[in-house]
CSV table of C-alpha atoms in Angstrom, one decimal:
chain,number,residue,atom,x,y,z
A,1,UNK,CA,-8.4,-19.3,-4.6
A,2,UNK,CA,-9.8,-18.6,-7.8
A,3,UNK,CA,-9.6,-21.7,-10.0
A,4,UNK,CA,-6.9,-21.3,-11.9
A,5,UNK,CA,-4.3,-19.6,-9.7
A,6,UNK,CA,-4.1,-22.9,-7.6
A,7,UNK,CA,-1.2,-24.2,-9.6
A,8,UNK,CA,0.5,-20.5,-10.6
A,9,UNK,CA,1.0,-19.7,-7.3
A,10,UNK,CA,2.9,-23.2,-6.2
A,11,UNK,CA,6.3,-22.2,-7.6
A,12,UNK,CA,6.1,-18.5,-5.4
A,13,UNK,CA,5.0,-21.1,-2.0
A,14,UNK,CA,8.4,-23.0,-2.9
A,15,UNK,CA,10.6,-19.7,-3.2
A,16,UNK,CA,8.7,-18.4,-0.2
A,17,UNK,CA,10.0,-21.2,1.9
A,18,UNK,CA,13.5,-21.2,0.7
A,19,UNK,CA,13.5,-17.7,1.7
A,20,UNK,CA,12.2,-18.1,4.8
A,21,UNK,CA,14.8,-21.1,5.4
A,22,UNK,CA,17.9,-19.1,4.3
A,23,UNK,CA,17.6,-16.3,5.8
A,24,UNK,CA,21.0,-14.8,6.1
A,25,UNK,CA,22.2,-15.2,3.3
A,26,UNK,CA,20.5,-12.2,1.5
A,27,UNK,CA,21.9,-9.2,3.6
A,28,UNK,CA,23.6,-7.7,0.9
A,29,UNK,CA,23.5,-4.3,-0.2
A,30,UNK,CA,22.1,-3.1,-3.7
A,31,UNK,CA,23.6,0.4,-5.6
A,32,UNK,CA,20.6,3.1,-5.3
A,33,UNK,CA,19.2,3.1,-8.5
A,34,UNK,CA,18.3,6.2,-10.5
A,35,UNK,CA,15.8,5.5,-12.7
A,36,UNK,CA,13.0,8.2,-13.9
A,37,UNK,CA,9.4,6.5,-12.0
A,38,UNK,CA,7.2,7.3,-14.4
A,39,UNK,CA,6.8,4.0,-16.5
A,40,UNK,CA,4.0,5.0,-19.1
A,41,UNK,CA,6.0,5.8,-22.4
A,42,UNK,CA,4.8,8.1,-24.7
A,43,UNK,CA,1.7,7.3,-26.0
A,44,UNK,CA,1.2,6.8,-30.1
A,45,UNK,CA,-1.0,9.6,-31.7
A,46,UNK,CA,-4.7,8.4,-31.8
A,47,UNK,CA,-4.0,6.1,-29.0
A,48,UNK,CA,-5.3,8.4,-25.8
A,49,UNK,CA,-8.4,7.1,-23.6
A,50,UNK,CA,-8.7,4.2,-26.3
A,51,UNK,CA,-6.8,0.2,-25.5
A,52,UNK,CA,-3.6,0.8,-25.8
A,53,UNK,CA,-1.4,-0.4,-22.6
A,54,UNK,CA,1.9,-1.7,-21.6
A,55,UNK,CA,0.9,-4.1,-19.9
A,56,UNK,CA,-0.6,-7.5,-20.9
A,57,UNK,CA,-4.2,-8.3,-19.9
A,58,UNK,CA,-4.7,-10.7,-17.1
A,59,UNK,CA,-6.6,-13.8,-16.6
A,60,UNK,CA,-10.3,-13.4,-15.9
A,61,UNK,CA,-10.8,-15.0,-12.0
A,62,UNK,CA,-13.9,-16.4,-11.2
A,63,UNK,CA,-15.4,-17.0,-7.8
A,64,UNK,CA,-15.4,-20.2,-6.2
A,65,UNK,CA,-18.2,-22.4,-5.5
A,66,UNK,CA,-18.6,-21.2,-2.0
A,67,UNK,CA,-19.1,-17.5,-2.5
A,68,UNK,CA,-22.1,-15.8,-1.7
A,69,UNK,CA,-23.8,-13.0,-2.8
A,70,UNK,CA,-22.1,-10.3,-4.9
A,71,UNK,CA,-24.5,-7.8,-3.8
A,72,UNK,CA,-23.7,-8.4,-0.2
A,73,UNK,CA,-20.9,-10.2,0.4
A,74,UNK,CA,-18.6,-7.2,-1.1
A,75,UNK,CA,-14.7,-6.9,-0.2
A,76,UNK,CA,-13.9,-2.9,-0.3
A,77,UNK,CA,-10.0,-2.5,-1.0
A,78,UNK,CA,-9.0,1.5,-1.7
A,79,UNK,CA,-5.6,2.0,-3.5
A,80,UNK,CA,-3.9,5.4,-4.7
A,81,UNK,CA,-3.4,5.5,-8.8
A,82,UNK,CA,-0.8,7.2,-10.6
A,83,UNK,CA,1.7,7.0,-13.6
A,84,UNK,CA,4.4,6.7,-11.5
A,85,UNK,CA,3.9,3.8,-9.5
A,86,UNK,CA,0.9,2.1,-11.9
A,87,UNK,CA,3.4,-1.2,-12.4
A,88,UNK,CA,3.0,-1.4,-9.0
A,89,UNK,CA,-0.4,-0.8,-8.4
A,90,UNK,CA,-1.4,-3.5,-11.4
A,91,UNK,CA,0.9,-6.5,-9.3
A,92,UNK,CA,-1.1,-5.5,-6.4
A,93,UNK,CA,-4.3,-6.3,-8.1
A,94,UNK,CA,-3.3,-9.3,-9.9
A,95,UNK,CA,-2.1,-10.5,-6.6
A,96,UNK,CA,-5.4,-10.0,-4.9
A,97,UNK,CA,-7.4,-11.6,-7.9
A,98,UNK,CA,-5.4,-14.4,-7.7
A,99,UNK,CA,-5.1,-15.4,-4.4
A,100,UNK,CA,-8.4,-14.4,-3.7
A,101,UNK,CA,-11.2,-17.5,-3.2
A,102,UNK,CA,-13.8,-15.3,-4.5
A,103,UNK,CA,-12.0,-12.4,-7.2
A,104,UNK,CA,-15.6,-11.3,-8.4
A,105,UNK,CA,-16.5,-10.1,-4.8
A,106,UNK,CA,-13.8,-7.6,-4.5
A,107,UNK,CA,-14.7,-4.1,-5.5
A,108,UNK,CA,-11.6,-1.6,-6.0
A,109,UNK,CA,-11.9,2.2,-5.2
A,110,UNK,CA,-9.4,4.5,-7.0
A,111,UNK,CA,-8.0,7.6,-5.7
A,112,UNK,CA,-6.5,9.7,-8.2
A,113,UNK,CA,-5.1,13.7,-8.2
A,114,UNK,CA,-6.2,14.2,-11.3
A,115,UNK,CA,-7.8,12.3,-14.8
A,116,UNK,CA,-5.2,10.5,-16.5
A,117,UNK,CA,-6.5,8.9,-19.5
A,118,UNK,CA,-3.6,6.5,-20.2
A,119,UNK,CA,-3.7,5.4,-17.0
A,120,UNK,CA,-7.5,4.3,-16.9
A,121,UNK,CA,-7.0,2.9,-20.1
A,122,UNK,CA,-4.3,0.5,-18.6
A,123,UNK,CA,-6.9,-0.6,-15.7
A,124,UNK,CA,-9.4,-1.5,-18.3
A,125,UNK,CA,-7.1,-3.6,-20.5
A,126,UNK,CA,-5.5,-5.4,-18.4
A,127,UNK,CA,-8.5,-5.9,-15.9
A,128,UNK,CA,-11.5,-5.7,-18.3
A,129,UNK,CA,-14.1,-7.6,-15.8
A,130,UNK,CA,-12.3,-5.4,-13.1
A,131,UNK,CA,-15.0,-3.9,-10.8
A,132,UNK,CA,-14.0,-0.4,-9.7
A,133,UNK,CA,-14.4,3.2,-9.2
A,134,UNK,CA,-11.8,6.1,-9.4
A,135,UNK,CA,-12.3,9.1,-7.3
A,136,UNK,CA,-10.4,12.3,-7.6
A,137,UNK,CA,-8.2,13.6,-4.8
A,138,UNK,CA,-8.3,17.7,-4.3
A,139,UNK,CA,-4.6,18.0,-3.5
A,140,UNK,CA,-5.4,22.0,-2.3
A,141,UNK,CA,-7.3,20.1,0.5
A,142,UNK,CA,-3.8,19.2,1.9
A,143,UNK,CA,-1.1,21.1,0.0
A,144,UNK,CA,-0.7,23.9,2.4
A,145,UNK,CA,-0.1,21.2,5.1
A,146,UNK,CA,2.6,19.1,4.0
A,147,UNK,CA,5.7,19.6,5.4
A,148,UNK,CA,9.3,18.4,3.2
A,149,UNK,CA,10.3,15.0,4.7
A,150,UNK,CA,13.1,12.8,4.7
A,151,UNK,CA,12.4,11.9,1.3
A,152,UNK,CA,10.8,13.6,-2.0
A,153,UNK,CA,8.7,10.8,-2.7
A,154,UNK,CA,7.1,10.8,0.8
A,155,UNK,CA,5.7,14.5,0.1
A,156,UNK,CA,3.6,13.7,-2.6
A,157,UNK,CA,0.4,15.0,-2.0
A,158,UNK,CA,-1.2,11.5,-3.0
A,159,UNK,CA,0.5,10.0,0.2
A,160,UNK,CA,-1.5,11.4,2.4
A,161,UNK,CA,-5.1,10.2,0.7
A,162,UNK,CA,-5.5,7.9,3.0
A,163,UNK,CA,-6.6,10.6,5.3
A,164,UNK,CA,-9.5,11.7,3.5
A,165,UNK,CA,-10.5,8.4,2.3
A,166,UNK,CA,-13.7,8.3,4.3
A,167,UNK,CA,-14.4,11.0,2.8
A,168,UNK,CA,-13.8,10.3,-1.0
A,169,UNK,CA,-15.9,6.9,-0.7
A,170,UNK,CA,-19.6,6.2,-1.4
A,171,UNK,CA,-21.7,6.3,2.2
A,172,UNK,CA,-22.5,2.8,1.8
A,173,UNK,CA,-18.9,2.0,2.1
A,174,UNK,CA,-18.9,1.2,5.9
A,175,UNK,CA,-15.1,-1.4,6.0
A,176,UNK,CA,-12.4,-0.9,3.5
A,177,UNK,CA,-8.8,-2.3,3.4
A,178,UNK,CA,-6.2,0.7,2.6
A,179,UNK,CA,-3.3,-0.8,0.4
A,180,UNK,CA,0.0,1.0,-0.6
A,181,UNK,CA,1.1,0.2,-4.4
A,182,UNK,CA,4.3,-1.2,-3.5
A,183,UNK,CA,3.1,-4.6,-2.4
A,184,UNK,CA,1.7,-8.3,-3.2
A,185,UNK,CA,-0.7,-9.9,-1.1
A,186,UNK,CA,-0.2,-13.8,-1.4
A,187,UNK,CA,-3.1,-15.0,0.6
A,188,UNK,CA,-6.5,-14.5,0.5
A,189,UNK,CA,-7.6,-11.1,1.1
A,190,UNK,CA,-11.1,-12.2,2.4
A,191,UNK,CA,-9.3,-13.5,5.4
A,192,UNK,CA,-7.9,-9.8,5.9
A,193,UNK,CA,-11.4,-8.5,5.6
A,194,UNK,CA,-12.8,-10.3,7.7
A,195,UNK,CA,-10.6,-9.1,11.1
A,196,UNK,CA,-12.4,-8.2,14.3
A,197,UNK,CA,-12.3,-4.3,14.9
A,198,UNK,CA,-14.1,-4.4,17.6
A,199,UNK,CA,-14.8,-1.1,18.8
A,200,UNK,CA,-11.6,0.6,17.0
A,201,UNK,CA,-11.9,2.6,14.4
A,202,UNK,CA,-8.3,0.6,12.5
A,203,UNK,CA,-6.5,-2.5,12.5
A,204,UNK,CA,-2.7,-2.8,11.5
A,205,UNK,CA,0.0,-4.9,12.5
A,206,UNK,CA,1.9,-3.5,16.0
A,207,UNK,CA,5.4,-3.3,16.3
A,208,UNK,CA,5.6,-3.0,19.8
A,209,UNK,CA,8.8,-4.0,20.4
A,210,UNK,CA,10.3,-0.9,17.8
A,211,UNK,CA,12.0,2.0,19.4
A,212,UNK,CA,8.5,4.2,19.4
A,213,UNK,CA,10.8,7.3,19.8
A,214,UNK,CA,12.5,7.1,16.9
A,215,UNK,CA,9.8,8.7,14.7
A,216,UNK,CA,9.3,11.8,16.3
A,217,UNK,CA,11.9,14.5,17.0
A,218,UNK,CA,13.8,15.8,20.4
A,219,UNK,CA,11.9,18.9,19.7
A,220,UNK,CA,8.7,16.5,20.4
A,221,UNK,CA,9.5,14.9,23.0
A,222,UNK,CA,11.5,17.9,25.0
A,223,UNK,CA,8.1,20.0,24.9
A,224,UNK,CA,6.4,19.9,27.9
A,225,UNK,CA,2.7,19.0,26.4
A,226,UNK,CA,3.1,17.6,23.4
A,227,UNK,CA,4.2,13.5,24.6
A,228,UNK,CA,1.3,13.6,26.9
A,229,UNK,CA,-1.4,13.1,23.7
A,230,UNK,CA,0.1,9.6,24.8
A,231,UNK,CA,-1.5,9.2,28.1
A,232,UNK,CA,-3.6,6.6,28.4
A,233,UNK,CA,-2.3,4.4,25.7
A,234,UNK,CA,0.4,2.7,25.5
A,235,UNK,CA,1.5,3.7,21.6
A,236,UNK,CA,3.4,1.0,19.3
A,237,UNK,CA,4.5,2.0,15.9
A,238,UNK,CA,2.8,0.4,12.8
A,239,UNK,CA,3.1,0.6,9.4
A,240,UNK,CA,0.1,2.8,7.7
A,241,UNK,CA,0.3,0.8,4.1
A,242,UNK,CA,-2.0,-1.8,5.2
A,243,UNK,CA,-5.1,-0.9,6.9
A,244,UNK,CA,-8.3,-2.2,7.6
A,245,UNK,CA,-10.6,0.8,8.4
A,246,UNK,CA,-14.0,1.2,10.0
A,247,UNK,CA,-14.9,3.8,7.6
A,248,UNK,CA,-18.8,5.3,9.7
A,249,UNK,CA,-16.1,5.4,12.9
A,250,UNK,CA,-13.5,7.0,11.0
A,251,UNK,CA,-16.4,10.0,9.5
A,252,UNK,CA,-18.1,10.2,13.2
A,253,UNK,CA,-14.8,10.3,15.6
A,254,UNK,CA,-13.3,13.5,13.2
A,255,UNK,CA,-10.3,11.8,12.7
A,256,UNK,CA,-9.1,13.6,9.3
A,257,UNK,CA,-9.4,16.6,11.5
A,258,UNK,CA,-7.4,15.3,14.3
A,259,UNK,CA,-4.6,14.4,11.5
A,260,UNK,CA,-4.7,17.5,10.1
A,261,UNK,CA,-4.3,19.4,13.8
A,262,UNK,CA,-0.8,18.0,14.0
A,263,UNK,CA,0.3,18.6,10.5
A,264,UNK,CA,-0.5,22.4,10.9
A,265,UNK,CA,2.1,21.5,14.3
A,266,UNK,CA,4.6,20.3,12.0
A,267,UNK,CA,4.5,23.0,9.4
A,268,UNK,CA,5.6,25.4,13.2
A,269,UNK,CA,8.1,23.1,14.6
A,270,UNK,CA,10.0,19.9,13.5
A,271,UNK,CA,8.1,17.6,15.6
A,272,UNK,CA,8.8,14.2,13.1
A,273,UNK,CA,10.6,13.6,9.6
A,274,UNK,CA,8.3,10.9,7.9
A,275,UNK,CA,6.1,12.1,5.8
A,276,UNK,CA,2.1,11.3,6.0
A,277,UNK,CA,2.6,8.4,8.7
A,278,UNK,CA,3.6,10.6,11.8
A,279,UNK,CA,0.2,11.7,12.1
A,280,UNK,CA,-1.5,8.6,12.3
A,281,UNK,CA,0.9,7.5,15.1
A,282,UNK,CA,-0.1,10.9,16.8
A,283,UNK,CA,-3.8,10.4,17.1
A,284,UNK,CA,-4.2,6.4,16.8
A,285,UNK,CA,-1.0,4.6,18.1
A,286,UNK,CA,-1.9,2.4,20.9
A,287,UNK,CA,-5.5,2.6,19.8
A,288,UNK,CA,-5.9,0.4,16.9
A,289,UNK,CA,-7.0,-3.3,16.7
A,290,UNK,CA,-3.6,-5.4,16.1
A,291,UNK,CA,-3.5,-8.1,13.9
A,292,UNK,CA,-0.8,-10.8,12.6
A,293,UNK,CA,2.2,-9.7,11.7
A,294,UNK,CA,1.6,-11.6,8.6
A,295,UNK,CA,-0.4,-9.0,7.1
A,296,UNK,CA,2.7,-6.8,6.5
A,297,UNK,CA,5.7,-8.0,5.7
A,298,UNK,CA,7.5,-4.2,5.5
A,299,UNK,CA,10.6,-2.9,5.0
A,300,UNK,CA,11.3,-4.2,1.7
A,301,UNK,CA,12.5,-1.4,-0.1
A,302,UNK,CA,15.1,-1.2,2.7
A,303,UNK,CA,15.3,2.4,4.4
A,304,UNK,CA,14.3,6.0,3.3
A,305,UNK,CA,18.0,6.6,2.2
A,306,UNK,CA,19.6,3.8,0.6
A,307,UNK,CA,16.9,1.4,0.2
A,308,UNK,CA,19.6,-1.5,1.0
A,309,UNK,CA,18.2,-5.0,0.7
A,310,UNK,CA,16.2,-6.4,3.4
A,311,UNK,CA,15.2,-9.8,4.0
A,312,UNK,CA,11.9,-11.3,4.9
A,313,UNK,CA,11.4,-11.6,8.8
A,314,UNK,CA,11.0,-14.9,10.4
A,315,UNK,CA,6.9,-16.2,10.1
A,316,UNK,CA,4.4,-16.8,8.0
A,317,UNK,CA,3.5,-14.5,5.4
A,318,UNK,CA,0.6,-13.3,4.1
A,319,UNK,CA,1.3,-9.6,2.0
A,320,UNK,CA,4.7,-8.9,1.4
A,321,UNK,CA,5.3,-5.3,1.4
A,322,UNK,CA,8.4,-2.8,-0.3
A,323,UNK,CA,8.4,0.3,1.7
A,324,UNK,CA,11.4,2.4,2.1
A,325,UNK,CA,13.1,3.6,-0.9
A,326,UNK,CA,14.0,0.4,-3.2
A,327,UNK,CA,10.7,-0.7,-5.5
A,328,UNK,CA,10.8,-3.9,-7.0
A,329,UNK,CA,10.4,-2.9,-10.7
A,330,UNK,CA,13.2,-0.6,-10.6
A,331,UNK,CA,15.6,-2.6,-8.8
A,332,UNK,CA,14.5,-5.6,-11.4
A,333,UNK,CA,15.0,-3.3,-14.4
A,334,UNK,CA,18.3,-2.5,-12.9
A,335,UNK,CA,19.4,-5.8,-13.0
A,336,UNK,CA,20.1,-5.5,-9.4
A,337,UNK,CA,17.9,-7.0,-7.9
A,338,UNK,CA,17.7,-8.1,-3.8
A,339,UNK,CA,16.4,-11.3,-3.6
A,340,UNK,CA,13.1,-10.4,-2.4
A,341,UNK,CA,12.2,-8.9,-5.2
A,342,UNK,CA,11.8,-12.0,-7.6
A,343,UNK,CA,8.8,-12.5,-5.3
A,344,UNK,CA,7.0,-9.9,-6.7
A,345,UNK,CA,8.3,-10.3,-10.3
A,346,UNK,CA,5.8,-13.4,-10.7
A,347,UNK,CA,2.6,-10.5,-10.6
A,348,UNK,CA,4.5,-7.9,-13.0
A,349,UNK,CA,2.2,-7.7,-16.2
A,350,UNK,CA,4.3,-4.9,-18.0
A,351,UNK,CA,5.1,-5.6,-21.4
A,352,UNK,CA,8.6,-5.8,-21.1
A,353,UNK,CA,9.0,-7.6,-18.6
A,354,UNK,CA,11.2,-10.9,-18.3
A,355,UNK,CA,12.7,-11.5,-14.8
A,356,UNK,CA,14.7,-14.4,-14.3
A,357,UNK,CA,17.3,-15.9,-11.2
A,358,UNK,CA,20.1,-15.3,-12.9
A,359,UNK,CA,19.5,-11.4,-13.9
């Protein structure tokens, strides 16, 4: 870890294993919060593209005596960056700085829809020795091919990024780990790097033992063709928020195009309901290099309607990871909070910001 972080992070070991230990007795529910997502408030005259933030600058992290070469020994994590999940995006990263045993080697790559000045101001005050890059996203590449989901948030055009991020990043870019904004990662993401692919192009953690038909419609699976892009592979759900990709395979094998194919199916019939991850499952379940479960610790946020607390499932854990509809910041601000969620409270840098147990 980087030097300091040794001793911050003891008190979030102890709550993890108190967690882990009591696990039943956090299955309550939580009343859906409605609270406007977009965080920034409005910014003082004068004040665009210059310093000014919310959120308070973190620690600088230095590498560890056993790094090697910054030139070389690079660590390529890709995110998505907007106003309305930023609070999340800047836990994320303090996470990964601090966990990491060599912060200086990780290089962060940016994918935006559009230049957001307030926003890139943030990044550089509160991460001023930061290295990272911010690419724009053409949403027109993908607008006419979303299809409304279960839930507004899921049809964002900025979900579905992650298709084109081969694309977006520089050639010389040949691994990168994909990470959503709604997570922490309390390990050290040089050990996530650093997972055999083999010859896949992905690697996730597989939920084999999930009801795999759940996320596709009757209308799917009644057709007579359709289930058999299937054959041959024996297909297990996972979660498309943490990804390690092999970025030359990715380019080479046409996947964005194979992606794209059955999105122009679900724009004729209702063939799934979730969003930008029904796709992936289509062209790469049963395909993909599993990893430890400890990688993703999903589910979070609860489900894509109520976003009712979850707890953490039994194991070790390595990235702890809100997806579904409940965020931590929102349910903190709330003061409703699942228990969970003062996990990730520990790597909130916004201004206002004081979480405690007995909110």
């Amino acid at each position: 870890m980087a030097f300091w972080s040794l001793s911050s992070s003891l008190p979030l070991l102890g709550l993890l294993s108190l967690l882990l230990f009591h696990q039943t007795s956090f299955t309550t529910t939580t009343t859906d919060v409605h609270v406007h997502l977009n965080i920034l408030p409005d910014v003082p005259d004068g004040q665009v593209g210059s310093n000014y933030s919310v959120f308070r600058e973190a620690h600088e992290f230095r590498n560890g005596e056993t790094c090697g070469n910054l030139d070389v020994d690079r660590i390529h994590v890709a995110m998505t960056l907007d106003a309305n999940y930023l609070r999340g995006t800047m836990a994320a990263v303090f996470s990964i700085l601090q966990h990491s045993t060599c912060p200086e080697n990780v290089v962060f790559h940016f994918l935006w829809v559009r230049h957001e000045p307030v926003v890139y101001s943030s990044i550089k005050s509160t991460f001023p020795y930061l290295d990272f890059k911010v690419y724009r996203f053409d949403v027109h590449r993908v607008l006419g091919l979303i299809s409304k989901s279960i839930r507004q948030a899921l049809d964002q055009p900025l979900n579905y990024a992650r298709t084109y991020l081969a694309n977006l990043i520089p050639n010389e870019v040949k691994r990168v780990i994909y990470l959503d904004s709604d997570l922490v990662v309390v390990d050290d993401i040089a050990k996530l790097w650093k997972v055999d692919l083999g010859d896949k192009v992905l690697a996730a953690p597989e939920y084999c033992q999930a009801n795999f038909t759940v996320y596709f419609t009757e209308e799917f699976w009644s057709d007579p063709y359709m289930p058999r892009t299937f054959e041959g592979r024996k297909p297990c759900y996972f979660n498309t928020g943490v990804l390690v990709m092999d970025v030359d395979k990715w380019r080479h094998g046409n996947y964005t195009k194979e992606v794209e194919d059955w999105m122009v199916v679900q724009k004729q019939k209702k063939i799934y309901q979730l969003g930008s991850m029904p796709p992936f499952l289509l062209v790469l379940a049963g395909n993909i290099m599993p990893i430890d479960h400890r990688w993703n610790q999903h589910g979070l946020g609860g489900d894509n309607v109520e976003g009712k607390c979850r707890g953490l499932h039994p194991g070790p854990v390595s990235l702890l990871h809100w997806s579904g509809k409940g965020k931590p910041w929102l349910r903190l601000d709330s003061r409703k909070p699942c228990t969970v969620d003062h996990l990730w409270a520990p790597y909130d840098l916004y201004y206002t910001s004081r979480h405690s147990f007995e909110d």
